[in-house]
mmCIF file of C-alpha atoms and ligand atoms in Angstrom:
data_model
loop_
_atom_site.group_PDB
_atom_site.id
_atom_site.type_symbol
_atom_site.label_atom_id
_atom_site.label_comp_id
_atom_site.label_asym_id
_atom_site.label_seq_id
_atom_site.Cartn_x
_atom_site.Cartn_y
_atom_site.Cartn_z
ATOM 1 C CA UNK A 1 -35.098 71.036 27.318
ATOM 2 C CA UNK A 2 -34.570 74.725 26.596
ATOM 3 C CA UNK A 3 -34.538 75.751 22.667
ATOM 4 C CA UNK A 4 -30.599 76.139 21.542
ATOM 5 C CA UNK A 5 -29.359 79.650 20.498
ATOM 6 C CA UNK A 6 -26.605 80.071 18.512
ATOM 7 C CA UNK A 7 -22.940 79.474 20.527
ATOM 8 C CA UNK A 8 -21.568 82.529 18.202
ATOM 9 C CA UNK A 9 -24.416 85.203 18.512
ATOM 10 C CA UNK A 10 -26.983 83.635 20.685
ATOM 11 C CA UNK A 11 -29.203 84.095 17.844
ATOM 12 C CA UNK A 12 -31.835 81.765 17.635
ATOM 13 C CA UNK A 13 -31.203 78.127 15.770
ATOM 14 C CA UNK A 14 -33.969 76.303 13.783
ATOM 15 C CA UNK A 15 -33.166 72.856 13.129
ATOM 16 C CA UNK A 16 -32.787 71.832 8.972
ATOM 17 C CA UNK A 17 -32.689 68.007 7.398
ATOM 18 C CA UNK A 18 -29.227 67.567 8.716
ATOM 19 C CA UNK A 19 -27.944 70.688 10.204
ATOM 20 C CA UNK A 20 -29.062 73.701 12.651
ATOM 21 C CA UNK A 21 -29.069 76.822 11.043
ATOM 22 C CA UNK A 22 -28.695 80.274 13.093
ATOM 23 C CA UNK A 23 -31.482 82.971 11.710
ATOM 24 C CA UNK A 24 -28.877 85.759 13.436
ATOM 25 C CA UNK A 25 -25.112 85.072 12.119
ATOM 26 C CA UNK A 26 -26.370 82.317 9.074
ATOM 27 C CA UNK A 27 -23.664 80.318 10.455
ATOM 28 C CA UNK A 28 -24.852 75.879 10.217
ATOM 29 C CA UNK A 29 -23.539 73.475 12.406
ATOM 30 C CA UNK A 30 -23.754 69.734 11.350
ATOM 31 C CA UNK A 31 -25.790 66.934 13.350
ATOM 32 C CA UNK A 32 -23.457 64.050 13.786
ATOM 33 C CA UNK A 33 -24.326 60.836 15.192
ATOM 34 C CA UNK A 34 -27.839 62.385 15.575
ATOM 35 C CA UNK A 35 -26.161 64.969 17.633
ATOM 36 C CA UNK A 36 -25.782 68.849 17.256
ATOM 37 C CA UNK A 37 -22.574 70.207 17.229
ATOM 38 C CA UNK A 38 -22.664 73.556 18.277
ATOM 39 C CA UNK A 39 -19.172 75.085 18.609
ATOM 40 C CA UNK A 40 -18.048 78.728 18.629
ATOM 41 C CA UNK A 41 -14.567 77.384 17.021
ATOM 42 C CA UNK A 42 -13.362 80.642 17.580
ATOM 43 C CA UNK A 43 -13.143 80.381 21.562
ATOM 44 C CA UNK A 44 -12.709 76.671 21.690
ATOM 45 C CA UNK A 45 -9.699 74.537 21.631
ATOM 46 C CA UNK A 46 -12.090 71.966 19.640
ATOM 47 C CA UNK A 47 -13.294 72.250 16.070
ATOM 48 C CA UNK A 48 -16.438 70.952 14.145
ATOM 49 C CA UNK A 49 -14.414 68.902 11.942
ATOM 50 C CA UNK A 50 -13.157 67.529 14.406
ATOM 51 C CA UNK A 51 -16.623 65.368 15.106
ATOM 52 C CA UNK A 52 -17.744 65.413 11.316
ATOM 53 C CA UNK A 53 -14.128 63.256 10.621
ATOM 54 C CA UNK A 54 -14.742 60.481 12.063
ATOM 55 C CA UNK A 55 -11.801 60.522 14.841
ATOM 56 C CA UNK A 56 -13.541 62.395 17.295
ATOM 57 C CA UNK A 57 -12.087 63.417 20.809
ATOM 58 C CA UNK A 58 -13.772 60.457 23.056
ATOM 59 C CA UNK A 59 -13.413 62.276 26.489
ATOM 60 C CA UNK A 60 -11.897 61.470 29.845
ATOM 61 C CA UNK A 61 -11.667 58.238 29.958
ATOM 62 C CA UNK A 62 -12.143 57.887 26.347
ATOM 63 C CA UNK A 63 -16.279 57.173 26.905
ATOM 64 C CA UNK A 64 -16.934 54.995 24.275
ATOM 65 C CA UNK A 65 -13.104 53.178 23.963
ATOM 66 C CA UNK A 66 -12.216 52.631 27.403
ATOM 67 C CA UNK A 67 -14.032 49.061 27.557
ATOM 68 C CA UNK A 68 -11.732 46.677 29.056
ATOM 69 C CA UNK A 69 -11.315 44.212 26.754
ATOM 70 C CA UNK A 70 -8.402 42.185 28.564
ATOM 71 C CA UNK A 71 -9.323 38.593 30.355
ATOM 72 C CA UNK A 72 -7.384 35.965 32.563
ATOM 73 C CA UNK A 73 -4.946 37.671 35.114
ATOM 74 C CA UNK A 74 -4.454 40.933 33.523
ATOM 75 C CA UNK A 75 -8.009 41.680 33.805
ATOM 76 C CA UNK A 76 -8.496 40.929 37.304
ATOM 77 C CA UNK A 77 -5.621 43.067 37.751
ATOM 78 C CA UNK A 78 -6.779 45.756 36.725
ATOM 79 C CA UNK A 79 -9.861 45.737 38.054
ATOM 80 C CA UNK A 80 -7.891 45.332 41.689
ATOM 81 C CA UNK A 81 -5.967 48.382 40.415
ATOM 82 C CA UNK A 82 -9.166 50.059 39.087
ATOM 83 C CA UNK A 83 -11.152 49.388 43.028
ATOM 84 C CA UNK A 84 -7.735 50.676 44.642
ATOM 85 C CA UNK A 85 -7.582 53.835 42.881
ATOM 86 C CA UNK A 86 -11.883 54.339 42.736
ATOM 87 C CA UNK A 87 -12.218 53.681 46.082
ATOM 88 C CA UNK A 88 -15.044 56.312 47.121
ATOM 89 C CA UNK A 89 -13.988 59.839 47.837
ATOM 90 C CA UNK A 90 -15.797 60.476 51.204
ATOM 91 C CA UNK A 91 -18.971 62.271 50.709
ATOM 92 C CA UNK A 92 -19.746 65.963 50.979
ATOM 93 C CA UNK A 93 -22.711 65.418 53.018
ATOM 94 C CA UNK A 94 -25.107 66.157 51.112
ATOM 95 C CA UNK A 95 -26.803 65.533 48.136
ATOM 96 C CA UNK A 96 -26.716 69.137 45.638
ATOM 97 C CA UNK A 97 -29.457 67.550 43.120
ATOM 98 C CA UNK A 98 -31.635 66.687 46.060
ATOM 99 C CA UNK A 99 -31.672 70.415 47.505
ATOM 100 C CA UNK A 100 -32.533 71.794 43.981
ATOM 101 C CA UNK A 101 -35.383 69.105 43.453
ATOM 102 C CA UNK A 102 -36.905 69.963 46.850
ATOM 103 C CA UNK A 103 -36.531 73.744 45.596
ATOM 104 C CA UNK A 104 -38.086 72.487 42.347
ATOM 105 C CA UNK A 105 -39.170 69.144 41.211
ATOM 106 C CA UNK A 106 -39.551 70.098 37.667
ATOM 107 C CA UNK A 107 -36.390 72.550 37.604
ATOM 108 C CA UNK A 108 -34.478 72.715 34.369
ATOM 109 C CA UNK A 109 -30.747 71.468 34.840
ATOM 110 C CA UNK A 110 -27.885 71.620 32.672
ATOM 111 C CA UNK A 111 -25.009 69.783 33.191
ATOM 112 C CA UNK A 112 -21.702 70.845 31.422
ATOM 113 C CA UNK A 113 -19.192 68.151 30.406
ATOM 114 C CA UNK A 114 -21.380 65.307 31.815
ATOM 115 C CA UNK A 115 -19.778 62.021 31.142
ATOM 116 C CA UNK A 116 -21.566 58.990 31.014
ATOM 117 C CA UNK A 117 -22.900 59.755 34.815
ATOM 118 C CA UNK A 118 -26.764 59.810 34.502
ATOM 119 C CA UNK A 119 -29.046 61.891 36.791
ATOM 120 C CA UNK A 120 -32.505 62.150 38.135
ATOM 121 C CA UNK A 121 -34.738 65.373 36.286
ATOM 122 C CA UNK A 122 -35.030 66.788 33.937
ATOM 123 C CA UNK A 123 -31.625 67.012 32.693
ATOM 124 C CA UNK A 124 -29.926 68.759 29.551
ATOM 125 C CA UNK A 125 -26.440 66.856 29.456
ATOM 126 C CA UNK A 126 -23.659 68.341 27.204
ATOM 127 C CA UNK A 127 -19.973 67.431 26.591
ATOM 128 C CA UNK A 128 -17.422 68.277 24.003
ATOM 129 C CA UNK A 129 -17.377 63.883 23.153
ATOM 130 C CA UNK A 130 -20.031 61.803 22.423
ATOM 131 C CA UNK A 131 -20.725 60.762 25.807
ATOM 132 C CA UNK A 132 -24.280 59.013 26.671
ATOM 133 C CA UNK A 133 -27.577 60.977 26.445
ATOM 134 C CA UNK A 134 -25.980 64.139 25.397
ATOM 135 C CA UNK A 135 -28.268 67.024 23.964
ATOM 136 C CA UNK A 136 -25.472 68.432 22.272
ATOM 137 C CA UNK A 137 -21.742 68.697 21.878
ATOM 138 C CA UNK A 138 -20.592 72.629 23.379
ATOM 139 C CA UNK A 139 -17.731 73.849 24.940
ATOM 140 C CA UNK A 140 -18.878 75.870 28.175
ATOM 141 C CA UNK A 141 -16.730 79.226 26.791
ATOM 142 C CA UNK A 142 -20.118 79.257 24.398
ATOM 143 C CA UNK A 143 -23.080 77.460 26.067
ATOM 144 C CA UNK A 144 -25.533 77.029 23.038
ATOM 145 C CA UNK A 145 -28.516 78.520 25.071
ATOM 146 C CA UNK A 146 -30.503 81.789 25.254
ATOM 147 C CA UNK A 147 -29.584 83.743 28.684
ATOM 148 C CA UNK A 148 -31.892 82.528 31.576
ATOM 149 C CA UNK A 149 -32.651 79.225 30.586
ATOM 150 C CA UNK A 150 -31.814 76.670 33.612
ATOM 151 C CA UNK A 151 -33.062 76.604 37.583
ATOM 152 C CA UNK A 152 -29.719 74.849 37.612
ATOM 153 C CA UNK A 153 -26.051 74.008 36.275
ATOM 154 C CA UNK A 154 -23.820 71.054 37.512
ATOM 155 C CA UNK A 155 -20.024 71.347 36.698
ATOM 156 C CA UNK A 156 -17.746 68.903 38.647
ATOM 157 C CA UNK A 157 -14.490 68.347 37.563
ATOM 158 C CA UNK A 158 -14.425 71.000 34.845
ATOM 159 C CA UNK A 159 -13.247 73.920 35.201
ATOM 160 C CA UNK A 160 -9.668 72.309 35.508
ATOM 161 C CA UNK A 161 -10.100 71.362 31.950
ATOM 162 C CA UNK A 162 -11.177 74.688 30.073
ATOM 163 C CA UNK A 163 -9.190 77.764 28.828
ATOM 164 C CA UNK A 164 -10.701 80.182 30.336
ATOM 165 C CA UNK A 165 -12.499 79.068 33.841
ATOM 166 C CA UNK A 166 -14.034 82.819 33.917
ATOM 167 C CA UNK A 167 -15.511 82.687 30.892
ATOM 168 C CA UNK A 168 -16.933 79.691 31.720
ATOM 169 C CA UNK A 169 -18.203 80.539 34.952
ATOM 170 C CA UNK A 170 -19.833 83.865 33.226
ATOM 171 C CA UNK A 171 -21.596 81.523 30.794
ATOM 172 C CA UNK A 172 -23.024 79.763 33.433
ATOM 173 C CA UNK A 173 -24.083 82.543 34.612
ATOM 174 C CA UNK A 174 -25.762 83.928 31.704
ATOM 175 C CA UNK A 175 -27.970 80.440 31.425
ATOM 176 C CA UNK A 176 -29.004 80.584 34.857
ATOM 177 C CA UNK A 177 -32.529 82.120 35.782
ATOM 178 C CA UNK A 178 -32.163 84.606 38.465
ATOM 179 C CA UNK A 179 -31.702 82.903 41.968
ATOM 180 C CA UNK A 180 -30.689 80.067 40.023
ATOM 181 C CA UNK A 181 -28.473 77.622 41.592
ATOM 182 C CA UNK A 182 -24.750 76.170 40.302
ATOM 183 C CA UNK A 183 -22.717 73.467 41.637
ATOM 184 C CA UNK A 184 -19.000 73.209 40.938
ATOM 185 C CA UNK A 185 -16.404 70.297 42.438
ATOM 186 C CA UNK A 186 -12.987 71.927 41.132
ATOM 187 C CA UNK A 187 -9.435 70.372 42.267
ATOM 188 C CA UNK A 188 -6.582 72.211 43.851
ATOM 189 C CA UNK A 189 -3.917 69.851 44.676
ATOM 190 C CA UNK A 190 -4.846 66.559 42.833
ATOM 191 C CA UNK A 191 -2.332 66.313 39.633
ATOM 192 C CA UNK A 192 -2.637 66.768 36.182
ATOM 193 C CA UNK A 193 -4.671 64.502 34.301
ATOM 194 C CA UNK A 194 -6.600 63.861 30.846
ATOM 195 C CA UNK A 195 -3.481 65.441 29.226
ATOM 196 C CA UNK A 196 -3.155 68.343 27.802
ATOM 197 C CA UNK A 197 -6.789 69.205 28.336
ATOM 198 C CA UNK A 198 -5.438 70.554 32.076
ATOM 199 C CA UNK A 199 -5.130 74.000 32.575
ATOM 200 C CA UNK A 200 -5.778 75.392 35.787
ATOM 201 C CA UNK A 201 -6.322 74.898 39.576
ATOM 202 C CA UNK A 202 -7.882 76.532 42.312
ATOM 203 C CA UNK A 203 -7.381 77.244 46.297
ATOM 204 C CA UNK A 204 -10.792 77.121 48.339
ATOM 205 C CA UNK A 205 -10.688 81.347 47.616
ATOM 206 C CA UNK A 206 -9.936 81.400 44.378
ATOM 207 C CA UNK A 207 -12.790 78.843 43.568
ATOM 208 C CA UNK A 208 -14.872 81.435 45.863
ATOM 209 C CA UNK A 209 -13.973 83.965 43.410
ATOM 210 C CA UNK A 210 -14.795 82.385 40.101
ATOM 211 C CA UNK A 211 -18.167 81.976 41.735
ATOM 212 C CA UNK A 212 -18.609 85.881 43.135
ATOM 213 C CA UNK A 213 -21.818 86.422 41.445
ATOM 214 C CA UNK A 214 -23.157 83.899 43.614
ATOM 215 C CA UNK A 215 -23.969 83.923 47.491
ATOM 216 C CA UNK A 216 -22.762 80.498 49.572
ATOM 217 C CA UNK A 217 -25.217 77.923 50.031
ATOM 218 C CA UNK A 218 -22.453 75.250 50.770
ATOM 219 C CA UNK A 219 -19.273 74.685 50.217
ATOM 220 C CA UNK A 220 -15.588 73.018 51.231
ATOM 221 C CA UNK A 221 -13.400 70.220 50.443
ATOM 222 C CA UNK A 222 -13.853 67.051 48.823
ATOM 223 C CA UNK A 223 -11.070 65.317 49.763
ATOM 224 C CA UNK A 224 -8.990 66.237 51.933
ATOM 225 C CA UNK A 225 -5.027 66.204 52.411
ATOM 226 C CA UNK A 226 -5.012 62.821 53.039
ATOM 227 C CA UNK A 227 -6.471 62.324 49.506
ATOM 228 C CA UNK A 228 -4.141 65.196 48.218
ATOM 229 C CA UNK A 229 -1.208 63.036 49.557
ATOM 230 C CA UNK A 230 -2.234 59.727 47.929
ATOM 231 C CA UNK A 231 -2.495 61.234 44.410
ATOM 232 C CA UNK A 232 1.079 62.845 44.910
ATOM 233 C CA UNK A 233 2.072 59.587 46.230
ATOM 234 C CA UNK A 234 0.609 57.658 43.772
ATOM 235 C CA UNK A 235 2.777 60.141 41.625
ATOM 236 C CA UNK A 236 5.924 60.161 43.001
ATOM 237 C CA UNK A 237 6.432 56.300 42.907
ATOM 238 C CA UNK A 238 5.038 55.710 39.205
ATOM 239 C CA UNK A 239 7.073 58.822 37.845
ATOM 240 C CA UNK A 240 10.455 56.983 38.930
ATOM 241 C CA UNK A 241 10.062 55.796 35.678
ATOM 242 C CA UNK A 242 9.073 56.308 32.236
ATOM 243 C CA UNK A 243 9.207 51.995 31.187
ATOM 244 C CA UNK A 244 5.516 51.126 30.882
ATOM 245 C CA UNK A 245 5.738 47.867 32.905
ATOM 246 C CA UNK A 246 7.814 48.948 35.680
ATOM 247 C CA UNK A 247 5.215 52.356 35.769
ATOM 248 C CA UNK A 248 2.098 49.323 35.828
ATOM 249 C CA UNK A 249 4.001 47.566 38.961
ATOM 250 C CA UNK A 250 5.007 51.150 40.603
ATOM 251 C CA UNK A 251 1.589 52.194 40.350
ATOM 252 C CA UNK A 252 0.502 48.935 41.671
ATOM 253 C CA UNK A 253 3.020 49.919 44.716
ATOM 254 C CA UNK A 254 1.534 52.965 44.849
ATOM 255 C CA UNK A 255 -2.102 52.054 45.105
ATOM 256 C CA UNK A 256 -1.275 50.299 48.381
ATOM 257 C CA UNK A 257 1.203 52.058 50.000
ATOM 258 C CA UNK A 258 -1.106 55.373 49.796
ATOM 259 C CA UNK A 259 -4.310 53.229 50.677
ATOM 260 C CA UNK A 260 -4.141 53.948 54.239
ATOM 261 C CA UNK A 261 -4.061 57.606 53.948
ATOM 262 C CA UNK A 262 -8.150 58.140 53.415
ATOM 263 C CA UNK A 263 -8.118 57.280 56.563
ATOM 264 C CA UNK A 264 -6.717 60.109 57.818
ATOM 265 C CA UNK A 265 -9.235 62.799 56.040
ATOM 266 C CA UNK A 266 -11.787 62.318 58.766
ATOM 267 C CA UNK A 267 -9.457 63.640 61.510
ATOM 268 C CA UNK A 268 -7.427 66.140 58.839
ATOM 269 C CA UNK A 269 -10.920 67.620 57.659
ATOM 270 C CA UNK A 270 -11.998 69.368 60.984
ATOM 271 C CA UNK A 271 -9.040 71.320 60.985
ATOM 272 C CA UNK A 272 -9.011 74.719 59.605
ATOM 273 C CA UNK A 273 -5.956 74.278 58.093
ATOM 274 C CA UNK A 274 -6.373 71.609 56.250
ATOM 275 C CA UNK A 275 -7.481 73.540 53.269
ATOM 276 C CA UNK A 276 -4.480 74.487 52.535
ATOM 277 C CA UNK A 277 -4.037 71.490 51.128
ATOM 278 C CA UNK A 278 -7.202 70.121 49.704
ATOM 279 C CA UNK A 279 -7.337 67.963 46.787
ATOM 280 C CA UNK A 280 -10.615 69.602 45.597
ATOM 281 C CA UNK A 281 -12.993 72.076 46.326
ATOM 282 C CA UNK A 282 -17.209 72.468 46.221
ATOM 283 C CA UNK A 283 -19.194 75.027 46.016
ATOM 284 C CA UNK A 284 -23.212 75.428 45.804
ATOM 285 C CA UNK A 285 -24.570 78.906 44.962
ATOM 286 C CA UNK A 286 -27.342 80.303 44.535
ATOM 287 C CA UNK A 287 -27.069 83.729 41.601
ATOM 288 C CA UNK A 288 -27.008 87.106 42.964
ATOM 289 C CA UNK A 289 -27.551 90.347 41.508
ATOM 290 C CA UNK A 290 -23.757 91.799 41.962
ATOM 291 C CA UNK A 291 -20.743 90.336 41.973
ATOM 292 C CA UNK A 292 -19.096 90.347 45.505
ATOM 293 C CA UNK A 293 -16.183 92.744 45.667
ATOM 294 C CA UNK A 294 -12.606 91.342 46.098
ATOM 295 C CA UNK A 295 -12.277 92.996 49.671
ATOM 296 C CA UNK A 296 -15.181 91.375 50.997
ATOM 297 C CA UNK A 297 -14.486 87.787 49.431
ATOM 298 C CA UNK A 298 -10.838 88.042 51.202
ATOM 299 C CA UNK A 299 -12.885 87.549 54.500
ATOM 300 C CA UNK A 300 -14.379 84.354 53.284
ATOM 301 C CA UNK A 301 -10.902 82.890 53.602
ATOM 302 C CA UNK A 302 -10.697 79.341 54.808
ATOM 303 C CA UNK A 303 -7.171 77.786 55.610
ATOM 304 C CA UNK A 304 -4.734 78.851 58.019
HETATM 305 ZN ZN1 LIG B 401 -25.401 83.023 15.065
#
């Protein structure tokens, strides 16, 4: 794993008995639960207290607390519910880690807000919670590492949940060795979840654009309108209400009325204009030298 800098100056960080210390700034971030936390609180919605006080933010799902801890009926229910609603996303063909392995079998990948989702490599996760294997806890507007650090940098279904998506995607930038690679999975039409942790969507263009210093290995849909339609579905039926057991059945409702409807993302997804309503978008680049100007990226337009 690359050495952390500092996520306020990029100075360089030594580690002490129970803290890491930045030689540049003098500012000390605490190690809790035998993990760094190394937040620039001034650009993040998070602060350091909040993981040295014991109620830390636990994520998307809630990572640690979202063991189901129900039996009989009501858990069988919900893990029908939970198989409805999981039901694979079809694939985007290809495998992203398995093009940068073949690249470079020893390449040095970040991944940024990783979850509990465990990878083959040799992988630096972060998150801002406590998810499993983490290396630290940063918020991608300050990536606690010195510029050209990684071969690689996995965000999927992040940018959605950041401030500043820009920022972000300029950090990423900064980690990345030149001709590094990034991979991003970004929604446009699914709705608003993990709260108010939501900020921002993207067409298939503008997700082009956040990515501009970076030429086009792949990229597209994942998930097409058909999988656009059941999450507004889904919506539409449990928002009827706000009474938690008539939302549990109308979600239940839901779930199977708007099953069918994956099936139609095979046919939808060879039409160009099915982008216009995507429920997320992909893209794997590789890091160029210079951005690519706004007139040119308006011919990489893909909808109708
Ligand atoms: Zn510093």
């Amino acid at each position: 794993m690359p050495n952390f800098a500092c996520p306020v100056c990029r100075g360089s960080l030594t580690q002490g008995a129970q803290t890491w210390e930045c030689a540049g700034c003098g500012a000390t971030f605490p190690v809790v639960r035998g993990v760094p936390v190394l937040l620039n609180e001034q650009n993040s919605v998070f602060r350091i207290a909040d993981y040295t006080g014991g109620g830390a933010y636990e994520g998307a799902s809630g990572y640690a607390g979202s063991a189901d801890n129900s039996g009989g009926w009501r858990r069988a229910y919900r893990r029908f519910a939970r198989a409805l609603s999981e039901a694979p996303v079809p694939g985007v063909g290809f495998d992203p880690l398995e093009i940068i392995l073949a690249e470079k079998p020893d390449a040095e990948i970040l991944v940024v807000g990783s979850g509990e989702r465990e990878r083959k490599g040799n992988v630096t996760y972060t998150d801002v919670a406590f998810a499993k294997h983490i290396a630290c806890i940063c918020d991608g507007h300050d990536l606690p590492f010195a510029d050209a650090s990684f071969d690689a940098v996995f965000a999927e279904a992040v940018l959605e949940h950041v401030c500043d998506p820009q920022r972000v995607v300029s950090e990423i930038t900064r980690v990345l060795k030149p001709d590094g690679l990034v991979y991003a999975v970004t929604p446009f039409l699914q709705p608003v979840h993990m709260g108010a942790y939501d900020f921002t969507r993207f067409t298939y263009l503008g997700h082009r654009r956040l990515f501009r210093q970076f030429d086009d290995l792949r990229s597209g849909m994942m998930g097409g309108p058909g999988y656009s339609a059941i999450h507004l579905g889904r919506n539409l039926l449990t928002e009827l209400s706000d009474h938690h057991r008539v939302r549990s059945m109308l979600r239940m409702l839901g779930l199977l009325m708007t099953y069918p409807l994956r099936y139609l993302d095979p046919l939808l997804s060879r039409t160009q204009g099915s982008y216009n309503s995507a429920c997320a978008c992909y893209f794997l680049g590789r890091k160029r030298e210079t951005p690519i100007p706004d007139r040119e990226l308006i011919a990489l337009f893909r909808g109708r």
